[in-house]
């Protein structure tokens, strides 16, 4: 069975973006970039909620024209060729290799996990990951903690969630700056 992995960046105070949606604070050094590249090799499908999809689709299709960062230049073709699924009730059908799922979240994701292929990677967000966590469908959490206090923004875990217990399976420091906390979730 395929695993569902949630890959997310967070601040020290537990926010996935800053006030007004600011996402200019994560620093991707060479070690963290290499970890992300290895994680992308484990998966064959990228999953997004609508908000993260809009951010990703606004950058990665034309990343080479926007950035000269070596990681961006290497990842852009990976992003473009990897099938993507967006979970949204309101997003119009995007062009390209993108599927929009509007139906029953539990049924759709359970079917994805049962289908053949590599693991599934859910990037960022809080609402979709919270819903999938409550359904017991997230197997691994790869949480990268950045040394910044944002003082507001969307929380990594929603306040309405019940208490959950995770098992720490790995912790690692990258680039003498960020810390990865890899947990097995209630589904794993």
PDB file of C-alpha atoms in Angstrom:
ATOM      1  CA  UNK A   1       0.000   0.000   0.000  1.00  0.00           C
ATOM      2  CA  UNK A   2       1.179   3.511  -0.804  1.00  0.00           C
ATOM      3  CA  UNK A   3       2.012   5.858   2.057  1.00  0.00           C
ATOM      4  CA  UNK A   4       0.689   9.384   2.344  1.00  0.00           C
ATOM      5  CA  UNK A   5       3.457  11.760   3.434  1.00  0.00           C
ATOM      6  CA  UNK A   6       2.831  15.303   4.655  1.00  0.00           C
ATOM      7  CA  UNK A   7       5.862  17.546   3.922  1.00  0.00           C
ATOM      8  CA  UNK A   8       5.604  20.970   5.508  1.00  0.00           C
ATOM      9  CA  UNK A   9       7.678  23.934   6.678  1.00  0.00           C
ATOM     10  CA  UNK A  10       6.813  25.614   9.965  1.00  0.00           C
ATOM     11  CA  UNK A  11       8.064  28.451  12.132  1.00  0.00           C
ATOM     12  CA  UNK A  12       9.185  28.025  15.728  1.00  0.00           C
ATOM     13  CA  UNK A  13       5.794  29.330  16.824  1.00  0.00           C
ATOM     14  CA  UNK A  14       3.931  26.743  14.736  1.00  0.00           C
ATOM     15  CA  UNK A  15       2.815  28.695  11.664  1.00  0.00           C
ATOM     16  CA  UNK A  16       2.991  27.476   8.060  1.00  0.00           C
ATOM     17  CA  UNK A  17       2.818  31.012   6.721  1.00  0.00           C
ATOM     18  CA  UNK A  18       3.059  34.477   8.179  1.00  0.00           C
ATOM     19  CA  UNK A  19       0.442  37.183   8.550  1.00  0.00           C
ATOM     20  CA  UNK A  20      -1.210  37.828   5.198  1.00  0.00           C
ATOM     21  CA  UNK A  21       0.032  34.478   3.861  1.00  0.00           C
ATOM     22  CA  UNK A  22       3.729  35.486   3.770  1.00  0.00           C
ATOM     23  CA  UNK A  23       5.948  32.586   2.705  1.00  0.00           C
ATOM     24  CA  UNK A  24       9.262  34.397   2.261  1.00  0.00           C
ATOM     25  CA  UNK A  25      10.848  32.992   5.414  1.00  0.00           C
ATOM     26  CA  UNK A  26      11.795  29.338   4.683  1.00  0.00           C
ATOM     27  CA  UNK A  27      15.464  29.024   3.778  1.00  0.00           C
ATOM     28  CA  UNK A  28      16.321  25.983   1.664  1.00  0.00           C
ATOM     29  CA  UNK A  29      20.040  25.279   2.045  1.00  0.00           C
ATOM     30  CA  UNK A  30      21.862  22.534   0.118  1.00  0.00           C
ATOM     31  CA  UNK A  31      21.334  19.799   2.742  1.00  0.00           C
ATOM     32  CA  UNK A  32      17.607  20.477   3.070  1.00  0.00           C
ATOM     33  CA  UNK A  33      17.281  20.693  -0.715  1.00  0.00           C
ATOM     34  CA  UNK A  34      18.997  17.284  -1.058  1.00  0.00           C
ATOM     35  CA  UNK A  35      16.598  15.804   1.511  1.00  0.00           C
ATOM     36  CA  UNK A  36      13.645  17.207  -0.419  1.00  0.00           C
ATOM     37  CA  UNK A  37      15.032  15.774  -3.662  1.00  0.00           C
ATOM     38  CA  UNK A  38      15.362  12.314  -2.062  1.00  0.00           C
ATOM     39  CA  UNK A  39      11.805  12.581  -0.734  1.00  0.00           C
ATOM     40  CA  UNK A  40      10.538  13.449  -4.227  1.00  0.00           C
ATOM     41  CA  UNK A  41      12.158  10.260  -5.557  1.00  0.00           C
ATOM     42  CA  UNK A  42       9.941   8.243  -3.154  1.00  0.00           C
ATOM     43  CA  UNK A  43       6.724   9.598  -4.642  1.00  0.00           C
ATOM     44  CA  UNK A  44       4.958   9.657  -7.987  1.00  0.00           C
ATOM     45  CA  UNK A  45       2.044  11.976  -7.188  1.00  0.00           C
ATOM     46  CA  UNK A  46       1.895  15.418  -5.578  1.00  0.00           C
ATOM     47  CA  UNK A  47      -1.211  16.328  -3.529  1.00  0.00           C
ATOM     48  CA  UNK A  48      -2.351  19.857  -2.728  1.00  0.00           C
ATOM     49  CA  UNK A  49      -5.170  21.803  -1.177  1.00  0.00           C
ATOM     50  CA  UNK A  50      -6.393  24.771  -3.203  1.00  0.00           C
ATOM     51  CA  UNK A  51      -4.334  27.466  -1.415  1.00  0.00           C
ATOM     52  CA  UNK A  52      -1.007  25.629  -1.752  1.00  0.00           C
ATOM     53  CA  UNK A  53      -1.901  24.641  -5.330  1.00  0.00           C
ATOM     54  CA  UNK A  54      -2.388  28.274  -6.284  1.00  0.00           C
ATOM     55  CA  UNK A  55       1.003  29.170  -4.809  1.00  0.00           C
ATOM     56  CA  UNK A  56       2.787  26.230  -6.489  1.00  0.00           C
ATOM     57  CA  UNK A  57       1.096  26.636  -9.874  1.00  0.00           C
ATOM     58  CA  UNK A  58       1.979  30.326  -9.857  1.00  0.00           C
ATOM     59  CA  UNK A  59       5.693  29.568  -9.608  1.00  0.00           C
ATOM     60  CA  UNK A  60       6.821  26.128 -10.802  1.00  0.00           C
ATOM     61  CA  UNK A  61       5.541  26.105 -14.404  1.00  0.00           C
ATOM     62  CA  UNK A  62       7.854  29.057 -15.180  1.00  0.00           C
ATOM     63  CA  UNK A  63      10.421  28.781 -12.378  1.00  0.00           C
ATOM     64  CA  UNK A  64      13.398  29.115 -14.717  1.00  0.00           C
ATOM     65  CA  UNK A  65      12.206  32.582 -15.783  1.00  0.00           C
ATOM     66  CA  UNK A  66      11.690  33.669 -12.157  1.00  0.00           C
ATOM     67  CA  UNK A  67      14.643  32.154 -10.291  1.00  0.00           C
ATOM     68  CA  UNK A  68      18.260  31.169 -10.870  1.00  0.00           C
ATOM     69  CA  UNK A  69      18.488  29.143  -7.651  1.00  0.00           C
ATOM     70  CA  UNK A  70      20.052  25.727  -8.449  1.00  0.00           C
ATOM     71  CA  UNK A  71      17.398  23.846  -6.456  1.00  0.00           C
ATOM     72  CA  UNK A  72      14.579  25.654  -8.240  1.00  0.00           C
ATOM     73  CA  UNK A  73      16.138  24.923 -11.629  1.00  0.00           C
ATOM     74  CA  UNK A  74      16.521  21.220 -10.779  1.00  0.00           C
ATOM     75  CA  UNK A  75      13.068  20.792  -9.231  1.00  0.00           C
ATOM     76  CA  UNK A  76      11.002  22.675 -11.831  1.00  0.00           C
ATOM     77  CA  UNK A  77      11.068  19.854 -14.420  1.00  0.00           C
ATOM     78  CA  UNK A  78      10.295  17.302 -11.681  1.00  0.00           C
ATOM     79  CA  UNK A  79       7.275  19.341 -10.637  1.00  0.00           C
ATOM     80  CA  UNK A  80       6.040  19.724 -14.190  1.00  0.00           C
ATOM     81  CA  UNK A  81       6.273  16.004 -15.068  1.00  0.00           C
ATOM     82  CA  UNK A  82       4.829  14.644 -11.808  1.00  0.00           C
ATOM     83  CA  UNK A  83       1.054  14.047 -11.755  1.00  0.00           C
ATOM     84  CA  UNK A  84      -0.749  16.371  -9.381  1.00  0.00           C
ATOM     85  CA  UNK A  85      -4.036  16.094  -7.487  1.00  0.00           C
ATOM     86  CA  UNK A  86      -5.772  19.109  -5.989  1.00  0.00           C
ATOM     87  CA  UNK A  87      -8.530  18.711  -3.417  1.00  0.00           C
ATOM     88  CA  UNK A  88     -10.996  21.563  -3.863  1.00  0.00           C
ATOM     89  CA  UNK A  89     -14.700  22.133  -4.229  1.00  0.00           C
ATOM     90  CA  UNK A  90     -14.229  25.507  -5.958  1.00  0.00           C
ATOM     91  CA  UNK A  91     -11.125  25.307  -8.172  1.00  0.00           C
ATOM     92  CA  UNK A  92     -11.836  25.210 -11.927  1.00  0.00           C
ATOM     93  CA  UNK A  93     -10.087  22.355 -13.754  1.00  0.00           C
ATOM     94  CA  UNK A  94      -6.471  23.452 -14.335  1.00  0.00           C
ATOM     95  CA  UNK A  95      -4.626  22.671 -17.554  1.00  0.00           C
ATOM     96  CA  UNK A  96      -2.054  19.904 -17.756  1.00  0.00           C
ATOM     97  CA  UNK A  97      -1.528  16.745 -15.747  1.00  0.00           C
ATOM     98  CA  UNK A  98      -3.731  17.843 -12.836  1.00  0.00           C
ATOM     99  CA  UNK A  99      -6.754  16.097 -11.389  1.00  0.00           C
ATOM    100  CA  UNK A 100      -9.190  17.945  -9.143  1.00  0.00           C
ATOM    101  CA  UNK A 101     -10.975  15.850  -6.532  1.00  0.00           C
ATOM    102  CA  UNK A 102     -14.206  17.320  -5.220  1.00  0.00           C
ATOM    103  CA  UNK A 103     -15.824  14.175  -3.809  1.00  0.00           C
ATOM    104  CA  UNK A 104     -15.646  12.169  -0.609  1.00  0.00           C
ATOM    105  CA  UNK A 105     -12.186  12.812   0.845  1.00  0.00           C
ATOM    106  CA  UNK A 106     -11.996   9.563   2.834  1.00  0.00           C
ATOM    107  CA  UNK A 107     -13.017   7.374  -0.102  1.00  0.00           C
ATOM    108  CA  UNK A 108     -10.880   9.163  -2.679  1.00  0.00           C
ATOM    109  CA  UNK A 109      -7.683   9.161  -0.593  1.00  0.00           C
ATOM    110  CA  UNK A 110      -8.186   5.569   0.587  1.00  0.00           C
ATOM    111  CA  UNK A 111      -8.517   4.543  -3.073  1.00  0.00           C
ATOM    112  CA  UNK A 112      -5.361   6.469  -3.985  1.00  0.00           C
ATOM    113  CA  UNK A 113      -3.442   4.722  -1.223  1.00  0.00           C
ATOM    114  CA  UNK A 114      -4.660   1.327  -2.468  1.00  0.00           C
ATOM    115  CA  UNK A 115      -3.782   2.023  -6.106  1.00  0.00           C
ATOM    116  CA  UNK A 116      -0.440   0.899  -7.556  1.00  0.00           C
ATOM    117  CA  UNK A 117       2.491   3.285  -7.538  1.00  0.00           C
ATOM    118  CA  UNK A 118       4.969   5.034  -5.335  1.00  0.00           C
ATOM    119  CA  UNK A 119       4.066   7.030  -2.235  1.00  0.00           C
ATOM    120  CA  UNK A 120       1.933  10.202  -2.283  1.00  0.00           C
ATOM    121  CA  UNK A 121       3.300  13.596  -1.184  1.00  0.00           C
ATOM    122  CA  UNK A 122       1.030  16.211   0.370  1.00  0.00           C
ATOM    123  CA  UNK A 123       2.887  19.522   0.468  1.00  0.00           C
ATOM    124  CA  UNK A 124       2.154  22.279   2.958  1.00  0.00           C
ATOM    125  CA  UNK A 125      -1.238  23.445   4.042  1.00  0.00           C
ATOM    126  CA  UNK A 126      -3.201  22.979   7.231  1.00  0.00           C
ATOM    127  CA  UNK A 127      -6.877  22.406   6.398  1.00  0.00           C
ATOM    128  CA  UNK A 128      -6.426  19.428   4.063  1.00  0.00           C
ATOM    129  CA  UNK A 129      -3.722  17.815   6.229  1.00  0.00           C
ATOM    130  CA  UNK A 130      -5.947  18.268   9.301  1.00  0.00           C
ATOM    131  CA  UNK A 131      -8.883  16.596   7.557  1.00  0.00           C
ATOM    132  CA  UNK A 132      -6.674  13.717   6.374  1.00  0.00           C
ATOM    133  CA  UNK A 133      -5.136  13.384   9.847  1.00  0.00           C
ATOM    134  CA  UNK A 134      -8.563  13.195  11.474  1.00  0.00           C
ATOM    135  CA  UNK A 135      -9.463  10.451   8.981  1.00  0.00           C
ATOM    136  CA  UNK A 136      -6.296   8.545   9.924  1.00  0.00           C
ATOM    137  CA  UNK A 137      -4.943   8.697   6.366  1.00  0.00           C
ATOM    138  CA  UNK A 138      -1.552  10.415   6.866  1.00  0.00           C
ATOM    139  CA  UNK A 139       1.233   7.895   7.405  1.00  0.00           C
ATOM    140  CA  UNK A 140       4.265  10.159   7.836  1.00  0.00           C
ATOM    141  CA  UNK A 141       4.830  13.792   8.761  1.00  0.00           C
ATOM    142  CA  UNK A 142       8.058  15.438   7.576  1.00  0.00           C
ATOM    143  CA  UNK A 143       8.021  18.747   9.465  1.00  0.00           C
ATOM    144  CA  UNK A 144      10.859  21.194   8.865  1.00  0.00           C
ATOM    145  CA  UNK A 145      11.188  23.769  11.640  1.00  0.00           C
ATOM    146  CA  UNK A 146      12.759  27.092  10.637  1.00  0.00           C
ATOM    147  CA  UNK A 147      14.393  29.483  13.141  1.00  0.00           C
ATOM    148  CA  UNK A 148      11.846  32.255  12.807  1.00  0.00           C
ATOM    149  CA  UNK A 149       8.911  33.458  14.895  1.00  0.00           C
ATOM    150  CA  UNK A 150       6.131  34.717  12.640  1.00  0.00           C
ATOM    151  CA  UNK A 151       3.697  35.924  15.281  1.00  0.00           C
ATOM    152  CA  UNK A 152       0.657  34.896  13.248  1.00  0.00           C
ATOM    153  CA  UNK A 153      -0.592  33.156  10.164  1.00  0.00           C
ATOM    154  CA  UNK A 154      -2.092  29.740   9.602  1.00  0.00           C
ATOM    155  CA  UNK A 155      -1.244  27.173  12.256  1.00  0.00           C
ATOM    156  CA  UNK A 156       0.442  23.880  11.419  1.00  0.00           C
ATOM    157  CA  UNK A 157      -2.202  21.973  13.373  1.00  0.00           C
ATOM    158  CA  UNK A 158      -5.675  23.409  13.692  1.00  0.00           C
ATOM    159  CA  UNK A 159      -6.855  24.240  17.205  1.00  0.00           C
ATOM    160  CA  UNK A 160     -10.058  22.258  16.723  1.00  0.00           C
ATOM    161  CA  UNK A 161      -8.216  18.952  16.385  1.00  0.00           C
ATOM    162  CA  UNK A 162      -8.398  16.334  19.084  1.00  0.00           C
ATOM    163  CA  UNK A 163      -5.273  15.202  20.883  1.00  0.00           C
ATOM    164  CA  UNK A 164      -3.123  12.967  18.693  1.00  0.00           C
ATOM    165  CA  UNK A 165       0.010  11.024  19.530  1.00  0.00           C
ATOM    166  CA  UNK A 166       2.826  10.621  17.041  1.00  0.00           C
ATOM    167  CA  UNK A 167       5.967   8.517  17.088  1.00  0.00           C
ATOM    168  CA  UNK A 168       9.233  10.325  16.352  1.00  0.00           C
ATOM    169  CA  UNK A 169      11.167   8.162  13.877  1.00  0.00           C
ATOM    170  CA  UNK A 170      13.885  10.631  12.886  1.00  0.00           C
ATOM    171  CA  UNK A 171      15.254  14.058  13.667  1.00  0.00           C
ATOM    172  CA  UNK A 172      17.959  15.765  11.705  1.00  0.00           C
ATOM    173  CA  UNK A 173      19.582  19.176  11.402  1.00  0.00           C
ATOM    174  CA  UNK A 174      20.111  20.697   7.957  1.00  0.00           C
ATOM    175  CA  UNK A 175      22.547  23.415   6.985  1.00  0.00           C
ATOM    176  CA  UNK A 176      23.092  24.318  10.679  1.00  0.00           C
ATOM    177  CA  UNK A 177      19.745  26.109  10.438  1.00  0.00           C
ATOM    178  CA  UNK A 178      16.644  23.935  10.161  1.00  0.00           C
ATOM    179  CA  UNK A 179      15.482  20.818  11.959  1.00  0.00           C
ATOM    180  CA  UNK A 180      13.521  17.984  10.409  1.00  0.00           C
ATOM    181  CA  UNK A 181      11.103  16.135  12.687  1.00  0.00           C
ATOM    182  CA  UNK A 182       9.836  13.003  10.976  1.00  0.00           C
ATOM    183  CA  UNK A 183       6.896  11.381  12.700  1.00  0.00           C
ATOM    184  CA  UNK A 184       4.841   8.334  12.040  1.00  0.00           C
ATOM    185  CA  UNK A 185       1.265   9.380  12.386  1.00  0.00           C
ATOM    186  CA  UNK A 186      -1.740   7.609  13.785  1.00  0.00           C
ATOM    187  CA  UNK A 187      -2.266   6.018  10.331  1.00  0.00           C
ATOM    188  CA  UNK A 188       1.323   4.806   9.971  1.00  0.00           C
TER     189      UNK A 188
END
